[in-house]
Amino acid sequence: MVNQPTGKKAIQTTLHVTATAPSNIALIKYWGKSDASLNWPANDSLSMTLSQAKTTTTANVQPDAKTPDAHRMAFKTTGAGTIPVRDLGKTTRYLEWLRNEVRPFGSAEGALDILTHNSFPSSCGIASSASGFAALTIAAAAAWTGTKNLDELHRLGITQDILSAWARRGSGSACRSIHGGFVHWVRGEAPTAQKVSAVFSPDHWPLADLIVLIDRGAKSISSTEGHARAFTSPLMNVRMAGLGERLKDAAQAIEMRDLERLGTIIESEAIEMHSVMMTSHPRTDYFSAPTIAFIRWLRESRAAGNLAAWFTLDAGPNPHVICRPQDAAAINAMILDKFPGSTTIHDQTGFGATLQTSQETSTRHQGDSDGY
Ligand code: DP6
């Protein structure tokens, strides 16, 4: 904050550091962990970063907090204004872990004021933890170290690799949201040997993702709990044995921009992950009747030559439909016509997380209550 007295008035300039992180859709899924406390996945995964579904987070160090962990967090919603978050348990634990990681790179003192906003409605089938933890990680690191953009963070030694590894501890899939385009999260032979990188840029092959909100019921079980059950499924070992080949195949299809090949792979992959979920103990069933009706319709329409689109599903009932951008509007209209109760979010391949600073200037009269 910079105060410049000008006669009886003072100009007060406040810097707001804002991180924006995109959501991502997994083409080859992360399901099951080798070490849950470190979010060390059982297998490699491959995702496409999105551009419309994103989280924007501003963090500032509170000048007057009573204790360093008295973080305050609020959600900016579309329509209902700003809502304070009351249960900060998981976020506070993560921020205290993050503080120790950030400290060697500079300062990490003070409690944070955090304001966060999702561009997509909550419980709409887009996981907010991926974009949410990616944006929170960057915003908190920037606020504590007093940096204004990603270049400055990188100059301190907080590289993309480090940001990605930190975000992963908040939620596994968040590590992929730091990067843009098509992102490979390599499991590695040890938790410390994981690697996350963009293997193809968004310009290599822009694809559309129509997120079809066909069932708005609350998620029956969190993905963190679902991961913990994965290895109770008799199908899990079969899945693990074939995943390396499938990921290689998917990466090749992306390299060659072969949508039919990629589409066939991602549908098998989504069905396989959901088969593991359904055969876990206790069973985790994210499919609903509308999900099945949608899949049937999509496959029949494709077989009849009416559309070139393929689905994938995360830990929920709402399908993501992957197609060419030039076909998206027509396919969207077909979906809304066939499933009139549903809504869609039209997304596409996007770039990675960003960090920006904006400046707010206000004029204060001398003698105003905060007494500078
Ligand atoms: C089905 O990243 O949400 O979307 O690490 O426990 O926070 P935690 O799980 P999370 O799991 C994502 C599961 C998935 C597949 C994927 O995104 O790869």
mmCIF file of C-alpha atoms and ligand atoms in Angstrom:
data_model
loop_
_atom_site.group_PDB
_atom_site.id
_atom_site.type_symbol
_atom_site.label_atom_id
_atom_site.label_comp_id
_atom_site.label_asym_id
_atom_site.label_seq_id
_atom_site.Cartn_x
_atom_site.Cartn_y
_atom_site.Cartn_z
ATOM 1 C CA MET A 1 0.000 0.000 0.000
ATOM 2 C CA VAL A 2 1.417 3.444 -0.933
ATOM 3 C CA ASN A 3 0.139 6.649 0.677
ATOM 4 C CA GLN A 4 0.967 10.031 -0.825
ATOM 5 C CA PRO A 5 -0.208 13.066 1.172
ATOM 6 C CA THR A 6 -1.494 15.879 -1.070
ATOM 7 C CA GLY A 7 -2.530 18.783 1.109
ATOM 8 C CA LYS A 8 -5.502 17.672 3.143
ATOM 9 C CA LYS A 9 -6.061 14.591 1.049
ATOM 10 C CA ALA A 10 -4.005 11.438 0.622
ATOM 11 C CA ILE A 11 -4.025 9.125 -2.352
ATOM 12 C CA GLN A 12 -4.044 5.499 -1.261
ATOM 13 C CA THR A 13 -2.982 2.888 -3.775
ATOM 14 C CA THR A 14 -3.733 -0.770 -3.083
ATOM 15 C CA LEU A 15 -2.285 -3.530 -5.237
ATOM 16 C CA HIS A 16 -4.484 -6.566 -5.861
ATOM 17 C CA VAL A 17 -2.696 -9.687 -6.983
ATOM 18 C CA THR A 18 -5.061 -12.017 -8.796
ATOM 19 C CA ALA A 19 -4.413 -15.554 -9.997
ATOM 20 C CA THR A 20 -6.615 -17.212 -12.589
ATOM 21 C CA ALA A 21 -6.460 -20.954 -13.161
ATOM 22 C CA PRO A 22 -8.428 -23.013 -15.678
ATOM 23 C CA SER A 23 -10.223 -26.266 -15.015
ATOM 24 C CA ASN A 24 -9.108 -29.340 -16.936
ATOM 25 C CA ILE A 25 -10.782 -32.455 -18.281
ATOM 26 C CA ALA A 26 -8.882 -35.727 -17.920
ATOM 27 C CA LEU A 27 -8.687 -37.802 -21.101
ATOM 28 C CA ILE A 28 -6.714 -40.535 -19.317
ATOM 29 C CA LYS A 29 -7.883 -40.440 -15.704
ATOM 30 C CA TYR A 30 -6.204 -40.185 -12.317
ATOM 31 C CA TRP A 31 -8.153 -42.671 -10.200
ATOM 32 C CA GLY A 32 -6.480 -44.341 -7.241
ATOM 33 C CA LYS A 33 -3.445 -43.190 -5.247
ATOM 34 C CA SER A 34 -0.216 -44.916 -4.252
ATOM 35 C CA ASP A 35 0.151 -42.466 -1.347
ATOM 36 C CA ALA A 36 -2.946 -40.534 -0.345
ATOM 37 C CA SER A 37 -1.169 -38.098 1.995
ATOM 38 C CA LEU A 38 1.101 -36.933 -0.856
ATOM 39 C CA ASN A 39 -1.441 -37.267 -3.675
ATOM 40 C CA TRP A 40 0.933 -39.635 -5.420
ATOM 41 C CA PRO A 41 -1.229 -41.151 -8.153
ATOM 42 C CA ALA A 42 -1.359 -44.843 -8.997
ATOM 43 C CA ASN A 43 -0.894 -44.013 -12.690
ATOM 44 C CA ASP A 44 0.030 -41.331 -15.222
ATOM 45 C CA SER A 45 -2.823 -39.152 -16.512
ATOM 46 C CA LEU A 46 -3.361 -36.896 -19.522
ATOM 47 C CA SER A 47 -5.713 -33.923 -19.600
ATOM 48 C CA MET A 48 -6.900 -31.048 -21.738
ATOM 49 C CA THR A 49 -6.842 -27.633 -20.107
ATOM 50 C CA LEU A 50 -10.064 -25.660 -20.561
ATOM 51 C CA SER A 51 -10.514 -21.957 -21.128
ATOM 52 C CA GLN A 52 -14.012 -20.876 -19.989
ATOM 53 C CA ALA A 53 -14.321 -22.889 -16.758
ATOM 54 C CA LYS A 54 -11.863 -21.225 -14.413
ATOM 55 C CA THR A 55 -11.263 -19.920 -10.877
ATOM 56 C CA THR A 56 -10.071 -16.394 -10.137
ATOM 57 C CA THR A 57 -8.507 -15.823 -6.719
ATOM 58 C CA THR A 58 -7.207 -12.658 -5.082
ATOM 59 C CA ALA A 59 -5.115 -12.925 -1.928
ATOM 60 C CA ASN A 60 -3.806 -10.153 0.319
ATOM 61 C CA VAL A 61 -1.884 -10.336 3.592
ATOM 62 C CA GLN A 62 -4.161 -8.985 6.331
ATOM 63 C CA PRO A 63 -2.525 -6.019 8.064
ATOM 64 C CA ASP A 64 -4.196 -6.734 11.419
ATOM 65 C CA ALA A 65 -4.791 -10.491 11.848
ATOM 66 C CA LYS A 66 -4.706 -11.828 15.430
ATOM 67 C CA THR A 67 -2.959 -15.076 14.497
ATOM 68 C CA PRO A 68 -1.036 -16.007 11.341
ATOM 69 C CA ASP A 69 -3.477 -18.812 10.491
ATOM 70 C CA ALA A 70 -6.622 -16.644 10.843
ATOM 71 C CA HIS A 71 -7.166 -16.693 7.098
ATOM 72 C CA ARG A 72 -10.434 -15.246 5.821
ATOM 73 C CA MET A 73 -11.999 -16.588 2.675
ATOM 74 C CA ALA A 74 -15.027 -15.517 0.682
ATOM 75 C CA PHE A 75 -16.649 -16.751 -2.519
ATOM 76 C CA LYS A 76 -17.862 -14.256 -5.053
ATOM 77 C CA THR A 77 -20.972 -15.764 -6.613
ATOM 78 C CA THR A 78 -22.876 -14.776 -9.692
ATOM 79 C CA GLY A 79 -26.139 -13.350 -8.423
ATOM 80 C CA ALA A 80 -25.753 -13.713 -4.629
ATOM 81 C CA GLY A 81 -22.802 -11.347 -4.019
ATOM 82 C CA THR A 82 -19.962 -12.381 -1.732
ATOM 83 C CA ILE A 83 -20.388 -15.262 0.715
ATOM 84 C CA PRO A 84 -17.879 -15.801 3.545
ATOM 85 C CA VAL A 85 -16.608 -19.381 3.790
ATOM 86 C CA ARG A 86 -17.175 -20.659 7.339
ATOM 87 C CA ASP A 87 -15.546 -24.084 7.189
ATOM 88 C CA LEU A 88 -11.993 -23.340 6.182
ATOM 89 C CA GLY A 89 -10.536 -26.580 7.598
ATOM 90 C CA LYS A 90 -9.000 -28.166 4.480
ATOM 91 C CA THR A 91 -7.910 -24.822 3.018
ATOM 92 C CA THR A 92 -6.289 -23.662 6.278
ATOM 93 C CA ARG A 93 -4.361 -26.928 6.621
ATOM 94 C CA TYR A 94 -3.207 -26.589 3.026
ATOM 95 C CA LEU A 95 -2.190 -22.921 3.467
ATOM 96 C CA GLU A 96 -0.155 -23.739 6.589
ATOM 97 C CA TRP A 97 1.617 -26.518 4.684
ATOM 98 C CA LEU A 98 2.152 -24.129 1.746
ATOM 99 C CA ARG A 99 3.550 -21.389 4.004
ATOM 100 C CA ASN A 100 6.438 -23.677 5.004
ATOM 101 C CA GLU A 101 7.140 -24.433 1.362
ATOM 102 C CA VAL A 102 7.086 -20.763 0.312
ATOM 103 C CA ARG A 103 9.208 -19.461 3.217
ATOM 104 C CA PRO A 104 12.647 -20.461 1.823
ATOM 105 C CA PHE A 105 11.896 -18.383 -1.305
ATOM 106 C CA GLY A 106 11.220 -15.163 0.618
ATOM 107 C CA SER A 107 8.622 -14.080 3.119
ATOM 108 C CA ALA A 108 5.539 -16.125 4.013
ATOM 109 C CA GLU A 109 4.211 -14.193 6.969
ATOM 110 C CA GLY A 110 0.704 -13.224 7.941
ATOM 111 C CA ALA A 111 -2.845 -14.441 7.524
ATOM 112 C CA LEU A 112 -4.469 -14.023 4.129
ATOM 113 C CA ASP A 113 -7.665 -12.426 2.916
ATOM 114 C CA ILE A 114 -8.814 -14.565 0.028
ATOM 115 C CA LEU A 115 -11.570 -13.800 -2.448
ATOM 116 C CA THR A 116 -12.370 -16.455 -4.988
ATOM 117 C CA HIS A 117 -14.753 -16.718 -7.917
ATOM 118 C CA ASN A 118 -15.646 -19.623 -10.193
ATOM 119 C CA SER A 119 -16.790 -18.832 -13.731
ATOM 120 C CA PHE A 120 -19.047 -21.910 -13.563
ATOM 121 C CA PRO A 121 -21.946 -22.624 -11.200
ATOM 122 C CA SER A 122 -21.209 -24.864 -8.201
ATOM 123 C CA SER A 123 -22.435 -28.476 -8.326
ATOM 124 C CA CYS A 124 -22.575 -28.281 -12.112
ATOM 125 C CA GLY A 125 -20.326 -31.266 -12.664
ATOM 126 C CA ILE A 126 -17.094 -29.344 -13.128
ATOM 127 C CA ALA A 127 -14.675 -30.101 -10.316
ATOM 128 C CA SER A 128 -13.726 -26.797 -8.725
ATOM 129 C CA SER A 129 -10.849 -28.333 -6.767
ATOM 130 C CA ALA A 130 -8.500 -28.444 -9.788
ATOM 131 C CA SER A 131 -8.846 -24.791 -10.796
ATOM 132 C CA GLY A 132 -9.457 -23.754 -7.168
ATOM 133 C CA PHE A 133 -6.258 -25.161 -5.663
ATOM 134 C CA ALA A 134 -4.169 -24.063 -8.658
ATOM 135 C CA ALA A 135 -5.396 -20.452 -8.337
ATOM 136 C CA LEU A 136 -5.109 -20.460 -4.527
ATOM 137 C CA THR A 137 -1.514 -21.735 -4.667
ATOM 138 C CA ILE A 138 -0.364 -18.987 -7.030
ATOM 139 C CA ALA A 139 -2.312 -16.211 -5.284
ATOM 140 C CA ALA A 140 -1.045 -17.175 -1.818
ATOM 141 C CA ALA A 141 2.583 -17.541 -2.964
ATOM 142 C CA ALA A 142 2.378 -14.139 -4.686
ATOM 143 C CA ALA A 143 0.764 -12.405 -1.700
ATOM 144 C CA TRP A 144 3.302 -13.752 0.801
ATOM 145 C CA THR A 145 6.337 -13.035 -1.376
ATOM 146 C CA GLY A 146 5.024 -9.677 -2.637
ATOM 147 C CA THR A 147 5.346 -10.649 -6.303
ATOM 148 C CA LYS A 148 3.204 -9.162 -9.064
ATOM 149 C CA ASN A 149 3.402 -11.644 -11.919
ATOM 150 C CA LEU A 150 4.545 -15.162 -12.782
ATOM 151 C CA ASP A 151 7.927 -13.945 -14.093
ATOM 152 C CA GLU A 152 8.704 -12.419 -10.703
ATOM 153 C CA LEU A 153 7.666 -15.637 -8.943
ATOM 154 C CA HIS A 154 9.876 -17.632 -11.317
ATOM 155 C CA ARG A 155 12.815 -15.265 -10.652
ATOM 156 C CA LEU A 156 12.470 -16.063 -6.940
ATOM 157 C CA GLY A 157 12.888 -19.728 -7.887
ATOM 158 C CA ILE A 158 9.176 -20.602 -7.690
ATOM 159 C CA THR A 159 9.022 -22.288 -11.082
ATOM 160 C CA GLN A 160 6.015 -23.774 -12.923
ATOM 161 C CA ASP A 161 7.200 -27.205 -11.727
ATOM 162 C CA ILE A 162 7.175 -26.048 -8.117
ATOM 163 C CA LEU A 163 3.755 -24.365 -8.412
ATOM 164 C CA SER A 164 2.392 -27.534 -9.962
ATOM 165 C CA ALA A 165 3.858 -29.746 -7.213
ATOM 166 C CA TRP A 166 2.421 -27.447 -4.524
ATOM 167 C CA ALA A 167 -1.045 -27.314 -6.123
ATOM 168 C CA ARG A 168 -1.027 -31.125 -6.317
ATOM 169 C CA ARG A 169 -0.921 -31.335 -2.520
ATOM 170 C CA GLY A 170 -4.214 -29.405 -2.377
ATOM 171 C CA SER A 171 -5.906 -31.618 -4.965
ATOM 172 C CA GLY A 172 -4.158 -34.005 -7.345
ATOM 173 C CA SER A 173 -5.800 -32.815 -10.548
ATOM 174 C CA ALA A 174 -4.868 -29.177 -9.691
ATOM 175 C CA CYS A 175 -1.269 -29.863 -10.748
ATOM 176 C CA ARG A 176 -2.430 -30.126 -14.381
ATOM 177 C CA SER A 177 -4.295 -26.788 -14.242
ATOM 178 C CA ILE A 178 -1.055 -24.796 -13.932
ATOM 179 C CA HIS A 179 -0.250 -25.702 -17.548
ATOM 180 C CA GLY A 180 -2.089 -25.099 -20.822
ATOM 181 C CA GLY A 181 -2.978 -27.348 -23.753
ATOM 182 C CA PHE A 182 -2.587 -31.116 -23.315
ATOM 183 C CA VAL A 183 -0.902 -31.982 -20.032
ATOM 184 C CA HIS A 184 0.843 -35.189 -18.952
ATOM 185 C CA TRP A 185 1.169 -35.870 -15.231
ATOM 186 C CA VAL A 186 3.893 -38.506 -14.859
ATOM 187 C CA ARG A 187 3.549 -40.606 -11.714
ATOM 188 C CA GLY A 188 7.296 -41.271 -11.407
ATOM 189 C CA GLU A 189 8.977 -44.053 -9.427
ATOM 190 C CA ALA A 190 8.768 -42.106 -6.161
ATOM 191 C CA PRO A 191 6.446 -39.343 -4.917
ATOM 192 C CA THR A 192 9.299 -36.877 -5.372
ATOM 193 C CA ALA A 193 9.890 -37.987 -8.971
ATOM 194 C CA GLN A 194 6.523 -36.837 -10.351
ATOM 195 C CA LYS A 195 6.569 -34.527 -13.348
ATOM 196 C CA VAL A 196 3.813 -32.458 -14.902
ATOM 197 C CA SER A 197 4.237 -30.812 -18.294
ATOM 198 C CA ALA A 198 2.358 -29.561 -21.329
ATOM 199 C CA VAL A 199 3.013 -32.054 -24.134
ATOM 200 C CA PHE A 200 1.073 -30.118 -26.815
ATOM 201 C CA SER A 201 0.139 -26.437 -26.796
ATOM 202 C CA PRO A 202 -3.492 -25.311 -27.123
ATOM 203 C CA ASP A 203 -2.695 -24.095 -30.668
ATOM 204 C CA HIS A 204 -1.565 -27.554 -31.731
ATOM 205 C CA TRP A 205 -5.155 -28.797 -31.740
ATOM 206 C CA PRO A 206 -8.013 -26.663 -30.414
ATOM 207 C CA LEU A 207 -10.932 -28.926 -29.478
ATOM 208 C CA ALA A 208 -14.384 -28.081 -28.144
ATOM 209 C CA ASP A 209 -15.694 -29.512 -24.855
ATOM 210 C CA LEU A 210 -19.475 -29.268 -24.411
ATOM 211 C CA ILE A 211 -20.146 -29.907 -20.725
ATOM 212 C CA VAL A 212 -23.690 -31.258 -20.525
ATOM 213 C CA LEU A 213 -25.427 -30.589 -17.207
ATOM 214 C CA ILE A 214 -27.916 -33.386 -17.388
ATOM 215 C CA ASP A 215 -28.147 -34.222 -13.684
ATOM 216 C CA ARG A 216 -27.670 -31.512 -11.055
ATOM 217 C CA GLY A 217 -27.978 -33.785 -8.026
ATOM 218 C CA ALA A 218 -25.204 -33.427 -5.435
ATOM 219 C CA LYS A 219 -22.200 -35.718 -5.841
ATOM 220 C CA SER A 220 -22.782 -38.851 -3.750
ATOM 221 C CA ILE A 221 -19.171 -39.178 -2.667
ATOM 222 C CA SER A 222 -16.095 -36.965 -2.922
ATOM 223 C CA SER A 223 -13.402 -37.955 -5.396
ATOM 224 C CA THR A 224 -10.877 -38.107 -2.532
ATOM 225 C CA GLU A 225 -12.987 -40.856 -0.894
ATOM 226 C CA GLY A 226 -13.517 -42.538 -4.264
ATOM 227 C CA HIS A 227 -9.744 -42.688 -4.884
ATOM 228 C CA ALA A 228 -9.320 -44.465 -1.540
ATOM 229 C CA ARG A 229 -11.706 -47.232 -2.658
ATOM 230 C CA ALA A 230 -10.204 -47.782 -6.115
ATOM 231 C CA PHE A 231 -7.926 -50.692 -5.197
ATOM 232 C CA THR A 232 -10.824 -52.622 -3.633
ATOM 233 C CA SER A 233 -12.108 -53.206 -7.180
ATOM 234 C CA PRO A 234 -11.023 -56.509 -8.792
ATOM 235 C CA LEU A 235 -10.753 -54.542 -12.068
ATOM 236 C CA MET A 236 -8.106 -52.134 -10.812
ATOM 237 C CA ASN A 237 -5.082 -54.355 -11.511
ATOM 238 C CA VAL A 238 -6.345 -55.087 -15.026
ATOM 239 C CA ARG A 239 -6.778 -51.348 -15.533
ATOM 240 C CA MET A 240 -3.253 -50.581 -14.298
ATOM 241 C CA ALA A 241 -1.762 -53.156 -16.679
ATOM 242 C CA GLY A 242 -3.239 -51.499 -19.776
ATOM 243 C CA LEU A 243 -3.091 -47.810 -18.951
ATOM 244 C CA GLY A 244 0.466 -47.093 -20.143
ATOM 245 C CA GLU A 245 -0.359 -48.270 -23.683
ATOM 246 C CA ARG A 246 -3.663 -46.361 -23.690
ATOM 247 C CA LEU A 247 -1.950 -43.124 -22.680
ATOM 248 C CA LYS A 248 0.677 -43.550 -25.404
ATOM 249 C CA ASP A 249 -2.103 -44.169 -27.934
ATOM 250 C CA ALA A 250 -4.015 -41.078 -26.785
ATOM 251 C CA ALA A 251 -0.883 -38.901 -27.018
ATOM 252 C CA GLN A 252 -0.262 -40.188 -30.559
ATOM 253 C CA ALA A 253 -3.863 -39.461 -31.566
ATOM 254 C CA ILE A 254 -3.424 -35.890 -30.258
ATOM 255 C CA GLU A 255 -0.126 -35.528 -32.098
ATOM 256 C CA MET A 256 -1.797 -36.641 -35.342
ATOM 257 C CA ARG A 257 -4.988 -34.681 -34.624
ATOM 258 C CA ASP A 258 -6.997 -37.871 -35.140
ATOM 259 C CA LEU A 259 -10.315 -37.198 -33.411
ATOM 260 C CA GLU A 260 -11.927 -40.563 -34.131
ATOM 261 C CA ARG A 261 -8.964 -42.384 -32.628
ATOM 262 C CA LEU A 262 -8.782 -40.097 -29.591
ATOM 263 C CA GLY A 263 -12.559 -40.252 -29.141
ATOM 264 C CA THR A 264 -12.596 -44.062 -29.117
ATOM 265 C CA ILE A 265 -9.814 -44.106 -26.511
ATOM 266 C CA ILE A 266 -11.413 -41.563 -24.165
ATOM 267 C CA GLU A 267 -14.781 -43.331 -24.185
ATOM 268 C CA SER A 268 -13.182 -46.689 -23.278
ATOM 269 C CA GLU A 269 -11.158 -44.913 -20.606
ATOM 270 C CA ALA A 270 -14.157 -43.202 -18.998
ATOM 271 C CA ILE A 271 -16.217 -46.420 -19.011
ATOM 272 C CA GLU A 272 -13.299 -48.345 -17.523
ATOM 273 C CA MET A 273 -12.801 -45.838 -14.691
ATOM 274 C CA HIS A 274 -16.531 -45.924 -13.925
ATOM 275 C CA SER A 275 -16.465 -49.732 -13.978
ATOM 276 C CA VAL A 276 -13.750 -49.602 -11.305
ATOM 277 C CA MET A 277 -15.905 -47.174 -9.322
ATOM 278 C CA MET A 278 -18.978 -49.415 -9.579
ATOM 279 C CA THR A 279 -17.067 -52.530 -8.531
ATOM 280 C CA SER A 280 -15.298 -50.911 -5.554
ATOM 281 C CA HIS A 281 -16.232 -51.671 -1.936
ATOM 282 C CA PRO A 282 -18.268 -49.851 -0.947
ATOM 283 C CA ARG A 283 -19.470 -49.248 -4.464
ATOM 284 C CA THR A 284 -19.198 -45.697 -5.835
ATOM 285 C CA ASP A 285 -21.814 -45.041 -8.466
ATOM 286 C CA TYR A 286 -21.672 -41.685 -10.230
ATOM 287 C CA PHE A 287 -23.738 -42.783 -13.236
ATOM 288 C CA SER A 288 -27.399 -41.855 -13.274
ATOM 289 C CA ALA A 289 -30.245 -42.802 -15.643
ATOM 290 C CA PRO A 290 -29.817 -39.568 -17.680
ATOM 291 C CA THR A 291 -26.076 -40.351 -18.063
ATOM 292 C CA ILE A 292 -26.887 -43.721 -19.615
ATOM 293 C CA ALA A 293 -29.605 -42.256 -21.851
ATOM 294 C CA PHE A 294 -27.145 -39.598 -23.034
ATOM 295 C CA ILE A 295 -24.356 -42.067 -23.823
ATOM 296 C CA ARG A 296 -26.772 -44.271 -25.796
ATOM 297 C CA TRP A 297 -28.075 -41.331 -27.782
ATOM 298 C CA LEU A 298 -24.566 -40.014 -28.542
ATOM 299 C CA ARG A 299 -23.320 -43.403 -29.739
ATOM 300 C CA GLU A 300 -26.411 -44.074 -31.856
ATOM 301 C CA SER A 301 -26.284 -40.612 -33.427
ATOM 302 C CA ARG A 302 -22.609 -41.089 -34.215
ATOM 303 C CA ALA A 303 -23.179 -44.543 -35.704
ATOM 304 C CA ALA A 304 -25.943 -43.053 -37.873
ATOM 305 C CA GLY A 305 -23.451 -40.489 -39.149
ATOM 306 C CA ASN A 306 -25.263 -37.534 -37.574
ATOM 307 C CA LEU A 307 -22.390 -36.200 -35.481
ATOM 308 C CA ALA A 308 -18.662 -36.585 -34.840
ATOM 309 C CA ALA A 309 -18.413 -36.321 -31.064
ATOM 310 C CA TRP A 310 -17.164 -38.516 -28.214
ATOM 311 C CA PHE A 311 -17.832 -38.372 -24.474
ATOM 312 C CA THR A 312 -15.805 -38.591 -21.317
ATOM 313 C CA LEU A 313 -16.957 -38.443 -17.686
ATOM 314 C CA ASP A 314 -15.231 -37.430 -14.466
ATOM 315 C CA ALA A 315 -16.418 -38.316 -10.958
ATOM 316 C CA GLY A 316 -19.998 -37.293 -11.653
ATOM 317 C CA PRO A 317 -22.984 -37.947 -13.923
ATOM 318 C CA ASN A 318 -22.476 -35.068 -16.397
ATOM 319 C CA PRO A 319 -20.767 -35.926 -19.691
ATOM 320 C CA HIS A 320 -18.138 -33.834 -21.449
ATOM 321 C CA VAL A 321 -18.569 -34.024 -25.219
ATOM 322 C CA ILE A 322 -15.384 -33.573 -27.221
ATOM 323 C CA CYS A 323 -15.724 -32.453 -30.838
ATOM 324 C CA ARG A 324 -14.228 -30.142 -33.468
ATOM 325 C CA PRO A 325 -14.802 -26.442 -32.694
ATOM 326 C CA GLN A 326 -16.523 -25.925 -36.079
ATOM 327 C CA ASP A 327 -19.078 -28.660 -35.217
ATOM 328 C CA ALA A 328 -19.757 -27.524 -31.638
ATOM 329 C CA ALA A 329 -22.686 -25.155 -32.251
ATOM 330 C CA ALA A 330 -24.650 -27.721 -34.290
ATOM 331 C CA ILE A 331 -23.923 -30.545 -31.803
ATOM 332 C CA ASN A 332 -24.897 -28.267 -28.922
ATOM 333 C CA ALA A 333 -28.250 -27.561 -30.608
ATOM 334 C CA MET A 334 -28.821 -31.307 -31.125
ATOM 335 C CA ILE A 335 -28.105 -32.001 -27.436
ATOM 336 C CA LEU A 336 -30.479 -29.285 -26.204
ATOM 337 C CA ASP A 337 -33.146 -30.493 -28.612
ATOM 338 C CA LYS A 338 -32.872 -34.120 -27.447
ATOM 339 C CA PHE A 339 -32.426 -33.305 -23.703
ATOM 340 C CA PRO A 340 -34.501 -30.144 -23.168
ATOM 341 C CA GLY A 341 -34.041 -30.147 -19.367
ATOM 342 C CA SER A 342 -30.249 -29.947 -19.636
ATOM 343 C CA THR A 343 -27.947 -26.968 -20.033
ATOM 344 C CA THR A 344 -24.501 -26.910 -21.588
ATOM 345 C CA ILE A 345 -21.269 -25.033 -21.059
ATOM 346 C CA HIS A 346 -19.361 -24.541 -24.278
ATOM 347 C CA ASP A 347 -15.667 -24.786 -23.488
ATOM 348 C CA GLN A 348 -12.477 -25.397 -25.463
ATOM 349 C CA THR A 349 -8.750 -26.054 -25.190
ATOM 350 C CA GLY A 350 -7.103 -23.272 -23.207
ATOM 351 C CA PHE A 351 -3.919 -21.820 -21.762
ATOM 352 C CA GLY A 352 -2.472 -22.307 -18.267
ATOM 353 C CA ALA A 353 -2.770 -20.291 -15.075
ATOM 354 C CA THR A 354 -1.905 -16.579 -14.964
ATOM 355 C CA LEU A 355 -1.082 -13.964 -12.335
ATOM 356 C CA GLN A 356 -1.936 -10.301 -12.722
ATOM 357 C CA THR A 357 -1.780 -7.203 -10.608
ATOM 358 C CA SER A 358 -4.324 -4.465 -10.635
ATOM 359 C CA GLN A 359 -4.108 -1.152 -8.846
ATOM 360 C CA GLU A 360 -6.929 0.442 -6.878
ATOM 361 C CA THR A 361 -6.567 4.106 -6.063
ATOM 362 C CA SER A 362 -8.711 5.855 -3.482
ATOM 363 C CA THR A 363 -8.592 9.360 -2.027
ATOM 364 C CA ARG A 364 -8.761 9.694 1.745
ATOM 365 C CA HIS A 365 -9.146 12.870 3.779
ATOM 366 C CA GLN A 366 -6.681 13.435 6.605
ATOM 367 C CA GLY A 367 -8.171 12.294 9.887
ATOM 368 C CA ASP A 368 -10.032 9.374 8.321
ATOM 369 C CA SER A 369 -10.412 6.519 10.762
ATOM 370 C CA ASP A 370 -7.666 4.132 9.617
ATOM 371 C CA GLY A 371 -5.241 6.885 10.613
ATOM 372 C CA TYR A 372 -2.266 6.693 8.285
HETATM 373 C C1 DP6 B 1 -12.176 -38.424 -11.863
HETATM 374 O O1 DP6 B 1 -8.028 -34.394 -8.122
HETATM 375 O O2 DP6 B 1 -10.437 -34.338 -7.405
HETATM 376 O O3 DP6 B 1 -11.577 -36.126 -12.059
HETATM 377 O O4 DP6 B 1 -6.500 -35.497 -5.383
HETATM 378 O O5 DP6 B 1 -8.295 -36.370 -3.909
HETATM 379 O O6 DP6 B 1 -8.365 -33.986 -4.679
HETATM 380 P P1 DP6 B 1 -7.949 -35.399 -5.001
HETATM 381 O O7 DP6 B 1 -8.834 -35.884 -6.257
HETATM 382 P P2 DP6 B 1 -9.185 -35.129 -7.591
HETATM 383 O O8 DP6 B 1 -9.506 -36.388 -8.540
HETATM 384 C C2 DP6 B 1 -9.872 -36.213 -9.868
HETATM 385 C C3 DP6 B 1 -10.479 -37.466 -10.381
HETATM 386 C C4 DP6 B 1 -11.041 -37.392 -11.769
HETATM 387 C C5 DP6 B 1 -10.024 -37.796 -12.833
HETATM 388 C C6 DP6 B 1 -8.957 -36.781 -13.166
HETATM 389 O O9 DP6 B 1 -9.204 -35.548 -13.080
HETATM 390 O O10 DP6 B 1 -7.884 -37.218 -13.604
#
